CSV table of C-alpha atoms in Angstrom, one decimal:
chain,number,residue,atom,x,y,z
F,1,UNK,CA,-103.7,-13.8,-40.7
F,2,UNK,CA,-104.1,-13.8,-37.6
F,3,UNK,CA,-101.7,-11.5,-35.1
F,4,UNK,CA,-99.5,-13.2,-32.4
F,5,UNK,CA,-100.2,-12.5,-29.0
F,6,UNK,CA,-97.4,-10.5,-27.3
F,7,UNK,CA,-98.4,-12.1,-24.1
F,8,UNK,CA,-96.8,-15.3,-25.9
F,9,UNK,CA,-93.1,-13.6,-26.9
F,10,UNK,CA,-90.2,-14.0,-25.5
F,11,UNK,CA,-89.1,-11.8,-22.6
F,12,UNK,CA,-86.9,-9.5,-23.9
F,13,UNK,CA,-83.5,-9.1,-21.5
F,14,UNK,CA,-82.3,-5.5,-20.7
F,15,UNK,CA,-78.5,-4.9,-21.6
F,16,UNK,CA,-76.5,-5.5,-18.7
F,17,UNK,CA,-74.8,-2.0,-17.3
F,18,UNK,CA,-71.3,-2.3,-18.4
F,19,UNK,CA,-68.5,-2.0,-15.6
F,20,UNK,CA,-66.5,1.2,-15.6
F,21,UNK,CA,-63.3,0.3,-14.9
F,22,UNK,CA,-60.8,1.1,-11.8
F,23,UNK,CA,-58.8,3.8,-11.9
F,24,UNK,CA,-55.7,3.7,-9.0
F,25,UNK,CA,-54.5,6.7,-7.9
F,26,UNK,CA,-52.0,7.1,-5.7
F,27,UNK,CA,-51.6,8.5,-2.9
F,28,UNK,CA,-49.1,11.1,-2.6
F,29,UNK,CA,-46.9,10.8,-0.3
F,30,UNK,CA,-45.0,14.1,1.6
F,31,UNK,CA,-41.5,14.6,0.0
F,32,UNK,CA,-39.2,13.6,2.8
F,33,UNK,CA,-36.7,15.8,4.0
F,34,UNK,CA,-34.1,14.7,1.5
F,35,UNK,CA,-35.8,14.6,-0.9
F,36,UNK,CA,-37.0,17.8,-1.2
F,37,UNK,CA,-33.8,19.6,-0.6
F,38,UNK,CA,-33.2,17.8,-4.1
F,39,UNK,CA,-35.9,19.4,-5.6
F,40,UNK,CA,-35.1,21.9,-8.8
F,41,UNK,CA,-37.2,25.0,-7.7
F,42,UNK,CA,-35.6,27.7,-10.0
F,43,UNK,CA,-36.8,30.8,-7.4
F,44,UNK,CA,-34.2,29.1,-4.6
F,45,UNK,CA,-29.8,28.8,-5.7
F,46,UNK,CA,-29.0,25.0,-5.7
F,47,UNK,CA,-27.8,23.1,-2.2
F,48,UNK,CA,-24.0,22.5,-2.3
F,49,UNK,CA,-23.8,18.6,-2.3
F,50,UNK,CA,-22.3,17.6,0.6
F,51,UNK,CA,-18.5,16.7,0.3
F,52,UNK,CA,-17.0,13.5,0.3
F,53,UNK,CA,-15.3,11.6,3.1
F,54,UNK,CA,-12.0,11.3,1.5
F,55,UNK,CA,-12.0,15.1,1.0
F,56,UNK,CA,-12.4,15.9,4.8
F,57,UNK,CA,-8.7,13.8,4.5
F,58,UNK,CA,-5.3,16.4,4.6
F,59,UNK,CA,-2.3,14.6,3.6
F,60,UNK,CA,-0.1,16.9,6.1
F,61,UNK,CA,3.4,16.1,5.1
F,62,UNK,CA,6.4,15.4,7.8
F,63,UNK,CA,7.3,19.1,7.5
F,64,UNK,CA,4.2,20.5,8.3
F,65,UNK,CA,3.6,18.3,11.5
F,66,UNK,CA,3.6,19.8,14.9
F,67,UNK,CA,4.3,18.8,18.3
F,68,UNK,CA,1.7,17.5,20.2
F,69,UNK,CA,1.0,19.6,23.4
F,70,UNK,CA,1.0,17.7,26.3
F,71,UNK,CA,2.1,14.7,25.5
F,72,UNK,CA,2.8,12.6,28.5
F,73,UNK,CA,-1.3,12.9,28.5
F,74,UNK,CA,-2.2,12.2,25.3
F,75,UNK,CA,-0.3,9.2,25.3
F,76,UNK,CA,-2.6,6.9,26.7
F,77,UNK,CA,-5.0,7.7,24.6
F,78,UNK,CA,-2.9,7.1,21.5
F,79,UNK,CA,-4.3,3.2,21.3
F,80,UNK,CA,-7.8,3.8,22.1
F,81,UNK,CA,-7.9,6.6,19.6
F,82,UNK,CA,-5.9,4.1,17.0
F,83,UNK,CA,-8.7,1.6,17.6
F,84,UNK,CA,-11.5,4.0,17.1
F,85,UNK,CA,-15.1,2.3,15.0
F,86,UNK,CA,-15.0,5.9,13.3
F,87,UNK,CA,-12.1,5.7,10.2
F,88,UNK,CA,-12.0,9.9,10.1
F,89,UNK,CA,-11.2,9.5,14.1
F,90,UNK,CA,-8.4,7.2,13.3
F,91,UNK,CA,-6.9,9.1,10.5
F,92,UNK,CA,-6.5,12.1,13.1
F,93,UNK,CA,-5.1,9.3,15.4
F,94,UNK,CA,-2.8,8.0,13.1
F,95,UNK,CA,-1.7,11.7,12.8
F,96,UNK,CA,-1.3,11.7,16.3
F,97,UNK,CA,1.4,9.0,16.1
F,98,UNK,CA,3.4,10.5,13.2
F,99,UNK,CA,3.7,13.4,16.1
F,100,UNK,CA,4.5,11.1,18.9
F,101,UNK,CA,7.6,9.5,16.1
F,102,UNK,CA,8.5,12.9,15.4
F,103,UNK,CA,9.5,14.8,18.4
F,104,UNK,CA,8.6,12.1,21.4
F,105,UNK,CA,9.6,8.7,19.8
F,106,UNK,CA,10.6,7.8,23.2
F,107,UNK,CA,7.2,7.9,25.0
F,108,UNK,CA,5.3,6.0,22.1
F,109,UNK,CA,8.2,2.9,22.1
F,110,UNK,CA,6.6,0.9,24.5
F,111,UNK,CA,3.4,1.1,22.2
F,112,UNK,CA,5.6,0.8,18.8
F,113,UNK,CA,3.9,-2.8,18.3
F,114,UNK,CA,0.5,-1.9,18.8
F,115,UNK,CA,1.2,1.0,16.7
F,116,UNK,CA,3.0,-1.2,13.9
F,117,UNK,CA,-0.1,-3.4,14.0
F,118,UNK,CA,-2.1,-0.8,13.9
F,119,UNK,CA,-0.8,0.8,10.8
F,120,UNK,CA,-0.6,-2.5,9.3
F,121,UNK,CA,-5.1,-3.5,9.8
F,122,UNK,CA,-5.3,0.1,8.3
F,123,UNK,CA,-3.2,-0.3,5.0
F,124,UNK,CA,-5.7,-3.6,4.4
F,125,UNK,CA,-8.5,-0.9,5.0
F,126,UNK,CA,-10.2,-0.3,1.2
F,127,UNK,CA,-10.9,3.4,1.9
F,128,UNK,CA,-7.7,4.8,0.4
F,129,UNK,CA,-7.4,8.2,3.1
F,130,UNK,CA,-7.0,5.7,5.3
F,131,UNK,CA,-4.9,3.4,3.7
F,132,UNK,CA,-2.4,6.4,2.7
F,133,UNK,CA,-2.7,7.8,6.2
F,134,UNK,CA,-1.4,4.9,7.6
F,135,UNK,CA,1.7,4.2,4.6
F,136,UNK,CA,2.4,7.8,5.5
F,137,UNK,CA,2.9,7.0,9.1
F,138,UNK,CA,4.8,4.1,8.4
F,139,UNK,CA,7.4,6.1,6.8
F,140,UNK,CA,7.9,8.3,9.9
F,141,UNK,CA,7.7,5.6,11.9
F,142,UNK,CA,10.8,4.4,9.9
F,143,UNK,CA,12.8,7.4,10.2
F,144,UNK,CA,12.0,8.1,13.8
F,145,UNK,CA,12.8,4.0,14.6
F,146,UNK,CA,15.4,2.6,12.5
F,147,UNK,CA,17.2,-0.2,13.4
F,148,UNK,CA,14.8,0.1,16.4
F,149,UNK,CA,12.5,-1.7,14.5
F,150,UNK,CA,14.6,-5.0,14.1
F,151,UNK,CA,14.2,-5.6,17.7
F,152,UNK,CA,12.3,-8.7,18.7
F,153,UNK,CA,9.8,-7.1,20.0
F,154,UNK,CA,8.7,-5.5,16.7
F,155,UNK,CA,10.3,-7.5,14.3
F,156,UNK,CA,7.5,-9.7,13.0
F,157,UNK,CA,5.1,-6.0,13.1
F,158,UNK,CA,8.0,-4.9,10.7
F,159,UNK,CA,7.8,-8.1,8.5
F,160,UNK,CA,3.6,-7.4,8.2
F,161,UNK,CA,4.6,-3.7,7.1
F,162,UNK,CA,6.6,-4.7,4.6
F,163,UNK,CA,4.7,-6.9,2.8
F,164,UNK,CA,1.8,-4.8,3.1
F,165,UNK,CA,3.6,-1.6,1.6
F,166,UNK,CA,5.3,-4.1,-1.0
F,167,UNK,CA,1.4,-5.3,-2.0
F,168,UNK,CA,0.0,-1.0,-1.6
F,169,UNK,CA,3.0,-0.1,-3.9
F,170,UNK,CA,1.0,-2.3,-6.3
F,171,UNK,CA,-2.3,-0.3,-6.1
F,172,UNK,CA,-4.2,1.3,-9.4
F,173,UNK,CA,-4.5,3.9,-7.1
F,174,UNK,CA,-1.3,5.8,-8.5
F,175,UNK,CA,-1.2,8.2,-4.9
F,176,UNK,CA,-1.2,4.9,-2.6
F,177,UNK,CA,1.1,3.4,-4.7
F,178,UNK,CA,3.6,6.3,-4.9
F,179,UNK,CA,3.2,6.9,-0.8
F,180,UNK,CA,4.3,2.7,-0.5
F,181,UNK,CA,7.1,3.7,-3.0
F,182,UNK,CA,8.2,6.7,-0.6
F,183,UNK,CA,7.9,4.4,2.2
F,184,UNK,CA,9.7,1.5,1.2
F,185,UNK,CA,12.9,4.2,0.5
F,186,UNK,CA,12.0,5.4,3.5
F,187,UNK,CA,12.5,2.1,5.0
F,188,UNK,CA,15.8,1.2,3.2
F,189,UNK,CA,17.3,4.8,4.3
F,190,UNK,CA,16.2,4.4,7.8
F,191,UNK,CA,17.6,1.0,8.6
F,192,UNK,CA,20.8,-1.2,8.7
F,193,UNK,CA,21.3,-2.5,5.4
F,194,UNK,CA,22.1,-6.4,6.1
F,195,UNK,CA,19.2,-7.4,8.5
F,196,UNK,CA,16.6,-5.5,6.3
F,197,UNK,CA,18.2,-7.6,3.1
F,198,UNK,CA,17.3,-10.5,4.9
F,199,UNK,CA,14.3,-9.7,5.4
F,200,UNK,CA,13.9,-9.0,2.1
F,201,UNK,CA,15.4,-11.8,0.5
F,202,UNK,CA,12.6,-13.8,0.9
F,203,UNK,CA,10.2,-12.1,-1.6
F,204,UNK,CA,13.0,-13.0,-4.6
F,205,UNK,CA,11.2,-16.1,-5.6
F,206,UNK,CA,7.7,-14.6,-4.0
F,207,UNK,CA,4.1,-15.7,-6.7
F,208,UNK,CA,3.4,-12.3,-7.7
F,209,UNK,CA,6.0,-10.9,-10.1
F,210,UNK,CA,5.0,-7.2,-9.3
F,211,UNK,CA,5.9,-8.2,-5.8
F,212,UNK,CA,9.2,-9.6,-6.7
F,213,UNK,CA,9.8,-6.5,-9.1
F,214,UNK,CA,8.8,-4.1,-6.0
F,215,UNK,CA,10.9,-6.1,-4.1
F,216,UNK,CA,14.4,-5.8,-6.1
F,217,UNK,CA,14.1,-2.4,-6.0
F,218,UNK,CA,14.4,-2.2,-2.3
F,219,UNK,CA,17.0,-4.6,-3.2
F,220,UNK,CA,19.1,-2.8,-5.2
F,221,UNK,CA,18.7,0.1,-3.1
F,222,UNK,CA,19.7,-1.6,-0.3
F,223,UNK,CA,23.2,-3.5,-1.4
F,224,UNK,CA,24.3,0.0,-3.1
F,225,UNK,CA,24.3,1.0,0.9
F,226,UNK,CA,26.7,-1.9,1.2
F,227,UNK,CA,30.4,-2.2,1.2
F,228,UNK,CA,32.2,-5.1,0.3
F,229,UNK,CA,32.8,-6.3,4.1
F,230,UNK,CA,28.9,-6.3,4.5
F,231,UNK,CA,28.5,-8.2,1.2
F,232,UNK,CA,31.2,-11.2,2.5
F,233,UNK,CA,28.8,-11.1,6.0
F,234,UNK,CA,25.5,-12.3,3.5
F,235,UNK,CA,27.3,-14.2,0.8
F,236,UNK,CA,28.5,-13.1,-2.2
F,237,UNK,CA,27.9,-16.5,-3.6
F,238,UNK,CA,24.4,-16.2,-2.0
F,239,UNK,CA,24.0,-12.1,-2.9
F,240,UNK,CA,25.2,-12.9,-6.6
F,241,UNK,CA,23.0,-15.9,-7.5
F,242,UNK,CA,20.4,-13.4,-6.0
F,243,UNK,CA,21.0,-11.5,-8.8
F,244,UNK,CA,21.1,-13.9,-11.5
F,245,UNK,CA,17.4,-15.2,-10.0
F,246,UNK,CA,15.9,-11.4,-10.9
F,247,UNK,CA,17.6,-10.9,-14.4
F,248,UNK,CA,15.6,-14.3,-15.4
F,249,UNK,CA,12.5,-12.4,-14.0
F,250,UNK,CA,9.5,-11.8,-16.6
F,251,UNK,CA,9.3,-8.2,-16.0
F,252,UNK,CA,12.3,-5.1,-16.3
F,253,UNK,CA,12.0,-3.5,-13.4
F,254,UNK,CA,13.0,-6.4,-11.3
F,255,UNK,CA,15.9,-7.0,-14.2
F,256,UNK,CA,16.9,-4.0,-14.2
F,257,UNK,CA,16.8,-3.7,-10.4
F,258,UNK,CA,19.3,-7.3,-10.8
F,259,UNK,CA,21.3,-5.2,-13.0
F,260,UNK,CA,22.2,-2.8,-10.6
F,261,UNK,CA,23.3,-5.0,-8.0
F,262,UNK,CA,25.4,-6.8,-10.3
F,263,UNK,CA,27.3,-3.3,-11.1
F,264,UNK,CA,27.8,-2.7,-7.5
F,265,UNK,CA,28.9,-6.1,-6.7
F,266,UNK,CA,31.6,-6.0,-9.5
F,267,UNK,CA,32.7,-2.3,-8.1
F,268,UNK,CA,33.2,-3.8,-4.7
F,269,UNK,CA,35.0,-6.9,-5.7
F,270,UNK,CA,37.0,-5.5,-7.9
F,271,UNK,CA,37.8,-2.1,-6.5
F,272,UNK,CA,41.7,-3.1,-5.5
F,273,UNK,CA,42.0,-5.3,-8.1
F,274,UNK,CA,44.7,-4.5,-11.5
F,275,UNK,CA,43.3,-6.6,-13.4
F,276,UNK,CA,39.3,-6.0,-12.8
F,277,UNK,CA,37.4,-8.2,-15.5
F,278,UNK,CA,40.3,-11.4,-14.8
F,279,UNK,CA,39.1,-11.1,-11.1
F,280,UNK,CA,35.5,-10.6,-12.1
F,281,UNK,CA,35.5,-13.6,-14.4
F,282,UNK,CA,37.9,-15.7,-11.3
F,283,UNK,CA,35.2,-14.3,-8.5
F,284,UNK,CA,31.7,-15.4,-11.2
F,285,UNK,CA,33.3,-18.9,-12.0
F,286,UNK,CA,33.7,-19.9,-8.6
F,287,UNK,CA,30.1,-18.9,-7.4
F,288,UNK,CA,27.9,-19.5,-10.3
F,289,UNK,CA,27.0,-22.3,-12.7
F,290,UNK,CA,28.9,-22.0,-15.6
F,291,UNK,CA,25.5,-20.9,-17.5
F,292,UNK,CA,25.2,-18.1,-16.3
F,293,UNK,CA,28.8,-16.6,-15.8
F,294,UNK,CA,28.8,-15.0,-19.4
F,295,UNK,CA,25.8,-13.4,-18.4
F,296,UNK,CA,27.8,-11.4,-15.2
F,297,UNK,CA,30.8,-10.6,-17.4
F,298,UNK,CA,28.8,-8.9,-20.0
F,299,UNK,CA,27.0,-7.1,-17.3
F,300,UNK,CA,30.5,-5.8,-15.5
F,301,UNK,CA,31.9,-5.1,-19.1
F,302,UNK,CA,29.3,-2.9,-20.2
F,303,UNK,CA,30.3,-0.5,-17.8
């Protein structure tokens, strides 16, 4: 058998060389200064963490605030300082406003409305340190100016401040909530009860039940400062009806405040009466619908 010529054989295709997989090698960037500071090097002591913003704020009590040097000169910078974009600087000037209120109240009186509106704005700020400092300033404003806050020029600012204090008294942050409670107490102690009671009255029917409860406490404290004549000026029947409304509230804080109002009214109304229970019952029957009379009698008889 003749051998086949190799020239007629199919050419053998050589194998293609295999492609090498490409490996991307990332370029190493030099570490930034901030990252280098946080590198854990066993030969270096760890750097202290920078303090948080709120940690730089000192909450100074009123007793520890010193008078302002050169108050006549510095008063011209007050509003500009309070309206600063730097919140830490605002806190500093809020404390200066407190110092003016405590030691140079006459100098700040022409600016009082603007200062109060700045306090309201700061209370709305989500930064807790700024909020608390503004509430502390509100307490000092109440103590320094008292019934001057009820003047027509300041009345609107006072209304806004009252609302914010009631809202801040509901805060989850305890140190803000407690400061707002102290400010509300300072307000009740510093202002004449009758006009303040008129301002608080609208909050009895507020849609937020927790606001109603906080307002009820302030109303109760307000009523406890009033005598029979001031109650009559407000309206004995209106005051008793307000107490009835709060007695039916869902929160125990509001109901307890209402009981305190009823007890104080009972003591004032029957102070010079020999037959106290009978006198109280007669008063309640005149002032209230029959469905509420018995509850008023029961509260009074428990005392």
